[in-house]
Short mmCIF file of C-alpha atoms and ligand atoms in Angstrom, two decimals:
data_model
loop_
_atom_site.label_atom_id
_atom_site.label_comp_id
_atom_site.label_asym_id
_atom_site.label_seq_id
_atom_site.Cartn_x
_atom_site.Cartn_y
_atom_site.Cartn_z
CA MET A 872 45.41 30.86 102.74
CA TYR A 873 48.15 32.60 100.85
CA THR A 874 50.90 31.58 103.25
CA PHE A 875 49.89 27.96 102.86
CA ALA A 876 49.71 28.14 99.08
CA ALA A 877 52.95 30.09 98.87
CA LEU A 878 54.69 27.24 100.66
CA TYR A 879 53.69 24.89 97.91
CA MET A 880 53.88 27.04 94.85
CA ASN A 881 56.82 26.80 92.54
CA THR A 882 58.86 29.94 92.91
CA ASN A 883 61.40 29.62 90.10
CA THR A 884 62.30 33.16 89.17
CA PRO A 885 61.91 33.81 85.46
CA LYS A 886 64.73 35.22 83.37
CA THR A 887 63.53 38.71 82.49
CA MET A 888 63.63 39.63 78.83
CA GLU A 889 62.26 42.72 77.21
CA ASN A 890 60.00 40.74 74.94
CA SER A 891 58.89 38.12 77.42
CA LEU A 892 55.38 37.55 78.69
CA ARG A 893 54.29 36.36 82.14
CA THR A 894 50.56 36.78 81.61
CA PHE A 895 48.51 37.10 78.45
CA ILE A 896 45.07 38.52 79.19
CA ASN A 897 44.71 41.97 77.66
CA VAL A 898 45.97 43.61 74.47
CA GLN A 899 48.49 45.64 76.49
CA ASP A 900 50.26 42.43 77.49
CA ILE A 901 51.51 41.85 73.95
CA GLY A 902 53.17 45.29 73.70
CA PRO A 903 53.27 47.29 70.46
CA LEU A 904 50.81 45.76 68.00
CA ASP A 905 52.98 46.44 64.95
CA GLN A 906 55.71 44.26 66.44
CA ALA A 907 53.26 41.52 67.41
CA MET A 908 51.85 41.53 63.87
CA ALA A 909 55.32 41.37 62.35
CA GLU A 910 56.07 38.35 64.52
CA ALA A 911 52.77 36.76 63.55
CA PHE A 912 53.49 37.07 59.83
CA GLU A 913 57.06 35.88 60.30
CA ILE A 914 55.78 32.77 62.09
CA LYS A 915 53.07 32.27 59.49
CA SER A 916 55.69 32.15 56.76
CA ASN A 917 57.89 29.76 58.78
CA ARG A 918 56.03 28.16 61.64
CA TYR A 919 58.91 25.94 62.78
CA LYS A 920 61.52 28.69 62.96
CA TYR A 921 61.49 28.79 66.78
CA GLN A 922 61.31 25.03 67.35
CA HIS A 923 64.42 25.12 69.56
CA LEU A 924 62.73 27.38 72.12
CA GLY A 925 60.40 24.68 73.43
CA LYS A 926 62.88 21.85 73.85
CA ASN A 927 62.25 20.14 77.23
CA LYS A 928 59.51 22.66 78.06
CA THR A 929 55.98 21.59 78.89
CA LEU A 930 52.72 23.37 78.23
CA MET A 931 49.77 22.44 80.39
CA MET A 932 46.32 23.29 79.08
CA ILE A 933 43.53 23.29 81.67
CA PHE A 934 39.98 23.14 80.36
CA PHE A 935 37.00 23.81 82.62
CA ASN A 936 34.84 24.11 79.46
CA ASN A 937 34.53 22.57 76.01
CA SER A 938 36.71 23.56 73.07
CA LEU A 939 37.59 22.55 69.54
CA ARG A 940 39.73 25.35 68.08
CA THR A 941 41.51 26.47 71.23
CA ARG A 942 42.46 22.94 72.18
CA LEU A 943 43.76 22.00 68.73
CA SER A 944 45.40 25.28 67.71
CA THR A 945 47.15 25.73 71.05
CA GLN A 946 48.49 22.18 70.96
CA LYS A 947 49.64 22.67 67.37
CA ALA A 948 51.35 25.97 68.22
CA ALA A 949 53.15 24.34 71.15
CA MET A 950 54.27 21.41 68.97
CA ASN A 951 55.56 23.84 66.31
CA LEU A 952 57.70 25.37 69.04
CA GLY A 953 59.05 21.97 70.09
CA MET A 954 57.13 21.80 73.38
CA ASN A 955 55.64 18.84 75.20
CA VAL A 956 51.92 19.22 75.87
CA ILE A 957 49.68 18.00 78.69
CA VAL A 958 45.92 18.56 78.48
CA LEU A 959 43.65 18.34 81.51
CA ASP A 960 39.88 18.36 81.09
CA VAL A 961 38.83 19.15 84.61
CA ASN A 962 35.32 17.80 84.09
CA ALA A 963 36.45 14.55 82.48
CA GLY A 964 38.56 12.54 84.86
CA ALA A 965 40.03 15.02 87.34
CA TRP A 966 38.68 15.46 90.84
CA LYS A 967 35.86 17.98 90.90
CA LEU A 968 37.39 21.25 92.00
CA GLU A 969 36.05 23.75 94.49
CA THR A 970 36.92 27.27 93.37
CA GLU A 971 35.55 29.35 96.23
CA ARG A 972 37.36 29.77 99.51
CA GLY A 973 35.54 29.34 102.79
CA VAL A 974 33.20 26.62 101.53
CA ILE A 975 32.76 23.56 103.78
CA MET A 976 33.68 20.92 101.25
CA ASP A 977 31.08 18.31 102.10
CA GLY A 978 29.51 18.30 98.62
CA ASP A 979 30.65 16.63 95.40
CA LYS A 980 33.94 18.54 95.06
CA SER A 981 36.90 16.53 96.34
CA GLU A 982 39.75 18.99 95.85
CA HIS A 983 40.26 22.73 96.14
CA LEU A 984 41.77 24.82 93.38
CA LEU A 985 44.17 26.25 95.94
CA GLU A 986 45.95 22.89 96.20
CA ALA A 987 45.35 21.81 92.60
CA ILE A 988 46.95 24.91 91.04
CA PRO A 989 50.38 24.72 92.71
CA VAL A 990 50.41 20.97 92.02
CA MET A 991 49.72 21.60 88.31
CA GLY A 992 52.52 24.17 88.32
CA CYS A 993 54.96 21.46 89.43
CA TYR A 994 54.54 19.53 86.18
CA CYS A 995 54.87 22.24 83.54
CA ASP A 996 56.54 25.48 82.45
CA ILE A 997 53.58 27.40 81.00
CA ILE A 998 49.85 27.14 81.75
CA GLY A 999 46.85 27.94 79.53
CA VAL A 1000 43.45 28.24 81.24
CA ARG A 1001 39.94 28.00 79.84
CA SER A 1002 37.36 28.94 82.44
CA PHE A 1003 34.17 30.59 81.20
CA ALA A 1004 32.03 33.08 83.05
CA GLY A 1005 29.44 31.46 85.30
CA LEU A 1006 27.06 34.31 84.33
CA THR A 1007 25.40 34.39 87.74
CA ASP A 1008 27.72 36.61 89.79
CA ARG A 1009 29.02 39.56 87.80
CA ASP A 1010 31.58 40.63 90.41
CA TYR A 1011 33.04 37.12 90.64
CA ASP A 1012 33.27 36.83 86.83
CA TYR A 1013 34.62 40.33 86.18
CA ALA A 1014 37.27 39.93 88.92
CA GLU A 1015 38.59 36.96 86.85
CA THR A 1016 38.66 35.03 90.11
CA VAL A 1017 39.76 31.66 88.68
CA LEU A 1018 42.39 33.06 86.29
CA GLN A 1019 43.87 35.26 89.01
CA GLN A 1020 44.31 32.24 91.26
CA PHE A 1021 46.27 30.48 88.52
CA ILE A 1022 48.48 33.54 88.12
CA ARG A 1023 49.01 33.84 91.84
CA PHE A 1024 49.56 30.24 92.84
CA SER A 1025 50.97 28.33 89.88
CA GLY A 1026 54.34 30.09 89.76
CA ARG A 1027 54.14 29.82 85.95
CA PRO A 1028 53.41 32.15 83.06
CA VAL A 1029 49.65 31.93 82.45
CA PHE A 1030 47.62 32.74 79.35
CA ALA A 1031 43.87 32.98 78.89
CA MET A 1032 42.28 30.44 76.54
CA GLU A 1033 38.93 32.24 77.11
CA THR A 1034 38.36 33.11 80.68
CA ALA A 1035 35.44 34.85 82.39
CA THR A 1036 35.80 38.17 80.56
CA VAL A 1037 38.43 37.79 77.82
CA HIS A 1038 39.47 35.66 74.85
CA PRO A 1039 42.70 37.35 73.71
CA LEU A 1040 44.02 34.49 71.51
CA GLN A 1041 40.83 34.84 69.47
CA ALA A 1042 41.01 38.63 69.21
CA PHE A 1043 44.69 38.46 68.22
CA ALA A 1044 43.84 35.92 65.49
CA ASP A 1045 40.94 38.14 64.37
CA LEU A 1046 43.26 41.11 64.05
CA ILE A 1047 45.77 39.06 62.05
CA THR A 1048 42.92 38.00 59.74
CA ILE A 1049 41.66 41.55 59.28
CA LYS A 1050 45.18 42.73 58.41
CA GLU A 1051 45.59 39.94 55.87
CA TYR A 1052 42.33 40.72 54.15
CA SER A 1053 42.82 44.49 54.25
CA GLY A 1054 46.21 44.60 52.61
CA ILE A 1055 47.40 47.01 55.30
CA SER A 1056 50.34 47.20 57.68
CA GLY A 1057 52.61 44.93 55.73
CA ALA A 1058 50.49 41.80 56.00
CA ASN A 1059 50.72 39.66 52.93
CA GLU A 1060 47.34 38.73 51.62
CA THR A 1061 46.96 35.01 51.80
CA ASN A 1062 44.53 32.41 50.59
CA GLY A 1063 44.01 34.34 47.38
CA ALA A 1064 42.05 37.04 49.15
CA SER A 1065 41.78 40.57 47.92
CA SER A 1066 41.64 43.78 49.87
CA ALA A 1067 38.34 44.50 51.57
CA ASN A 1068 37.71 47.69 49.65
CA GLY A 1069 40.83 48.07 47.62
CA THR A 1070 41.84 51.36 49.18
CA SER A 1071 44.27 52.34 51.85
CA GLY A 1072 43.16 54.06 55.02
CA LYS A 1073 41.07 52.90 57.93
CA LYS A 1074 38.86 49.88 57.66
CA LYS A 1075 35.38 49.99 59.10
CA VAL A 1076 34.95 46.97 61.36
CA VAL A 1077 31.50 46.31 62.82
CA LEU A 1078 30.94 44.13 65.86
CA THR A 1079 27.31 43.07 65.73
CA TRP A 1080 25.27 41.25 68.36
CA ALA A 1081 23.17 38.42 66.93
CA PRO A 1082 20.50 36.24 68.56
CA HIS A 1083 21.19 32.89 70.24
CA CYS A 1084 19.25 30.29 72.19
CA ARG A 1085 21.67 29.97 75.12
CA ALA A 1086 23.20 32.60 77.39
CA LEU A 1087 26.78 33.13 76.21
CA PRO A 1088 29.66 35.01 77.88
CA GLN A 1089 30.92 38.45 76.88
CA ALA A 1090 34.56 37.35 76.62
CA VAL A 1091 34.75 37.28 72.82
CA PRO A 1092 33.16 40.70 72.19
CA ASN A 1093 35.09 42.23 75.12
CA SER A 1094 38.46 41.17 73.72
CA PHE A 1095 37.48 41.87 70.13
CA ALA A 1096 36.57 45.45 71.01
CA GLN A 1097 39.69 45.92 73.11
CA TRP A 1098 42.02 44.70 70.34
CA MET A 1099 40.30 46.61 67.53
CA LEU A 1100 40.37 49.85 69.54
CA ALA A 1101 44.11 49.41 70.06
CA ASP A 1102 44.75 49.41 66.30
CA ASN A 1103 45.06 52.76 64.58
CA ASP A 1104 44.05 51.41 61.17
CA ILE A 1105 40.64 50.28 62.38
CA ASP A 1106 37.45 52.23 62.86
CA LEU A 1107 35.31 50.12 65.20
CA VAL A 1108 31.52 50.41 65.40
CA ILE A 1109 29.54 48.25 67.83
CA THR A 1110 25.87 47.51 67.27
CA HIS A 1111 23.50 45.70 69.63
CA PRO A 1112 20.02 45.99 71.11
CA LYS A 1113 19.62 48.52 73.90
CA GLY A 1114 20.60 47.00 77.24
CA TYR A 1115 23.45 44.90 75.81
CA GLU A 1116 26.14 47.54 76.42
CA LEU A 1117 29.55 45.98 77.01
CA ASP A 1118 31.76 46.89 79.96
CA ALA A 1119 33.51 50.24 79.60
CA GLN A 1120 36.90 48.75 80.49
CA PHE A 1121 36.80 47.02 77.08
CA VAL A 1122 34.78 49.36 74.85
CA LYS A 1123 35.63 52.86 76.10
CA GLY A 1124 36.00 55.08 73.07
CA ALA A 1125 34.11 52.81 70.67
CA ARG A 1126 31.20 54.15 68.62
CA VAL A 1127 27.93 52.40 69.51
CA GLU A 1128 25.15 52.52 66.89
CA TYR A 1129 21.86 50.96 67.97
CA ASP A 1130 20.49 50.91 64.42
CA GLN A 1131 22.05 47.76 62.95
CA ARG A 1132 21.45 48.88 59.37
CA LYS A 1133 23.18 52.22 59.90
CA ALA A 1134 26.09 50.43 61.57
CA PHE A 1135 26.48 48.06 58.61
CA GLU A 1136 26.56 50.83 56.00
CA GLY A 1137 30.03 51.10 54.46
CA ALA A 1138 31.44 48.29 56.61
CA ASP A 1139 34.52 46.40 55.40
CA PHE A 1140 34.25 43.64 58.02
CA ILE A 1141 31.22 42.31 59.87
CA TYR A 1142 32.08 40.45 63.07
CA ALA A 1143 29.00 38.68 64.43
CA LYS A 1144 28.71 37.33 67.95
CA ASN A 1145 26.05 36.70 70.51
CA TRP A 1146 26.58 37.69 74.12
CA SER A 1147 24.25 37.59 77.08
CA ASN A 1148 23.30 40.75 78.89
CA PRO A 1149 26.49 42.24 80.39
CA GLY A 1150 24.53 43.85 83.25
CA VAL A 1151 26.10 47.24 82.63
CA THR A 1152 22.92 49.30 82.34
CA ASN A 1153 20.87 47.02 84.61
CA PRO A 1154 22.91 44.79 86.96
CA GLU A 1155 19.91 42.49 87.56
CA ASP A 1156 20.02 41.44 83.90
CA TYR A 1157 23.57 40.09 84.12
CA GLY A 1158 23.99 36.85 82.18
CA LYS A 1159 20.38 36.79 80.99
CA ILE A 1160 18.89 36.70 77.51
CA THR A 1161 16.90 39.93 77.40
CA CYS A 1162 16.51 40.04 73.61
CA ASP A 1163 15.86 37.28 71.08
CA ASP A 1164 15.02 39.49 68.10
CA ARG A 1165 15.71 37.38 65.00
CA SER A 1166 15.86 40.48 62.79
CA TRP A 1167 19.48 40.77 64.04
CA THR A 1168 20.51 37.47 62.33
CA VAL A 1169 23.09 38.32 59.67
CA ASP A 1170 21.64 37.39 56.27
CA THR A 1171 22.36 38.40 52.66
CA GLU A 1172 20.18 41.47 52.99
CA HIS A 1173 22.24 42.64 55.97
CA MET A 1174 25.44 42.06 54.01
CA SER A 1175 24.04 44.05 51.05
CA TRP A 1176 24.09 47.18 53.26
CA THR A 1177 27.89 46.93 53.59
CA ASN A 1178 30.89 47.77 51.42
CA ASN A 1179 31.01 44.16 50.19
CA ALA A 1180 32.18 43.28 53.70
CA LYS A 1181 33.93 40.14 54.78
CA PHE A 1182 32.00 38.08 57.31
CA MET A 1183 33.71 36.90 60.50
CA HIS A 1184 32.76 34.78 63.51
CA CYS A 1185 35.00 33.09 66.06
CA LEU A 1186 33.11 29.75 65.83
CA PRO A 1187 31.42 27.63 67.01
CA VAL A 1188 28.39 29.23 65.38
CA ARG A 1189 24.75 28.22 65.28
CA ARG A 1190 23.62 28.65 61.71
CA ASN A 1191 20.42 30.52 60.98
CA LEU A 1192 20.42 32.09 64.43
CA ILE A 1193 23.65 34.11 64.25
CA VAL A 1194 24.19 33.93 60.47
CA THR A 1195 22.40 32.32 57.55
CA ASP A 1196 23.85 29.41 55.57
CA ASP A 1197 24.23 31.67 52.53
CA VAL A 1198 26.38 34.24 54.30
CA ILE A 1199 28.65 31.82 56.15
CA GLU A 1200 29.17 29.82 52.95
CA SER A 1201 29.73 32.90 50.76
CA ALA A 1202 33.05 33.86 49.18
CA ASN A 1203 33.19 36.75 51.69
CA SER A 1204 33.15 34.48 54.70
CA LEU A 1205 36.47 34.37 56.58
CA VAL A 1206 35.51 31.95 59.33
CA ILE A 1207 37.96 29.23 58.27
CA PRO A 1208 41.08 31.42 57.72
CA GLU A 1209 40.18 33.14 60.98
CA ALA A 1210 40.22 29.81 62.82
CA ALA A 1211 43.48 28.89 61.08
CA ASN A 1212 45.07 32.04 62.46
CA ARG A 1213 44.49 30.78 66.00
CA GLU A 1214 47.61 28.67 65.51
CA ILE A 1215 49.53 31.81 64.62
CA SER A 1216 48.34 34.05 67.46
CA CYS A 1217 49.07 31.30 69.95
CA SER A 1218 52.52 30.70 68.47
CA VAL A 1219 53.46 34.34 69.10
CA VAL A 1220 52.23 34.17 72.69
CA LEU A 1221 54.02 30.89 73.48
CA LYS A 1222 57.20 32.11 71.77
CA ARG A 1223 57.21 35.22 73.95
CA MET A 1224 56.59 33.18 77.09
CA LEU A 1225 59.33 30.69 76.21
CA GLU A 1226 61.77 33.54 75.62
CA GLY A 1227 61.20 34.60 79.21
CA LEU A 1228 61.81 31.20 80.80
CA GLY A 1229 65.09 30.19 82.36
CA ASP A 1230 66.92 27.21 80.86
C1 AN0 B 339 31.63 30.34 73.70
C2 AN0 B 339 31.38 31.82 73.91
O1 AN0 B 339 30.45 32.38 73.34
O2 AN0 B 339 32.12 32.45 74.68
C3 AN0 B 339 32.98 30.12 73.07
C4 AN0 B 339 33.30 30.92 71.86
C5 AN0 B 339 34.71 30.81 71.44
N1 AN0 B 339 30.62 29.80 72.84
C6 AN0 B 339 29.75 28.88 73.21
O3 AN0 B 339 29.71 28.52 74.38
C7 AN0 B 339 28.81 28.34 72.20
N1 CP B 340 36.85 30.12 68.87
C1 CP B 340 37.12 29.24 69.86
O1 CP B 340 37.76 29.55 70.85
O2 CP B 340 36.65 27.99 69.64
P1 CP B 340 36.63 26.79 70.70
O3 CP B 340 35.62 27.16 71.77
O4 CP B 340 36.21 25.60 69.90
O5 CP B 340 37.99 26.64 71.28
#
């Protein structure tokens, strides 16, 4: 398989630069967070500063799943950097793709990813991939099987636009937002916001599970935990029903508090998100909804337990399941500035990838 694909993959060798990125999946990929934040705030104050970098370079975005923010913010970031952009919605017009090797392709899938990926690589310089967890086979999802094939066979720098287990562009934007609204680490407060509790020192950030009617992936909470734990100014507490423990590779070292009220006490930021059962404590539960307890919905009473916390969610959000109308519409809700920062996080990532490309 690999010999065949290697014959067809584009093997342009990238120019190596200290700051350049070949893959963007985990927080470690971005290097020192202070530097990444400094770049983010520089770009936020002048988003067209690096427009020359993208001249005659093409970004290809591949979507296996729906998107509003990722699609728009990534395209905007690429345009700010002077890039051309191609978007492919695999389920809307492309041949249906087989992703597993060894399958006799006599079903409805006309093309294999192993040919499609090197072909895509021929038409672009950087690739973004959205491919959610299937939530049926934990090993397949947690091996990031689809993303890894893009990395291996496209010959291009590849970044995750939410893949099976991670959503790093979201977590990076979340961290930028928290810095802005904390008044720490040199971030200018924007949008007229004030500091979360007006004092210096660590901010208490709470990741809370909330109920939902559909089984959702763990990518957002995985990346959120990973990025928050990497920041020395943040004290992360995770709260969820028993059985919803996240994978240790993302949450090792985080404090888990099963009592949601105790977790919320003194919080500066509440980050709500549903995720389906990660299958950590009971592998048979992987991808299932094993709790639908509506007492976990974030309402004004929940917020009253906090230190006048800001409310965050990556969106899209189902109101009155995850969070009540009152809370999401309150002055403490950061969901819109948080979404706006997706343009900024993506700009930093694309800038770094462009810096590593040859001319
Ligand atoms: C996705 C998820 O929970 O991973 C995308 C969030 C950015 N949400 C839905 O599918 C509703
Ligand atoms: N937060 C986020 O990634 O939104 P989309 O699914 O709309 O891209």
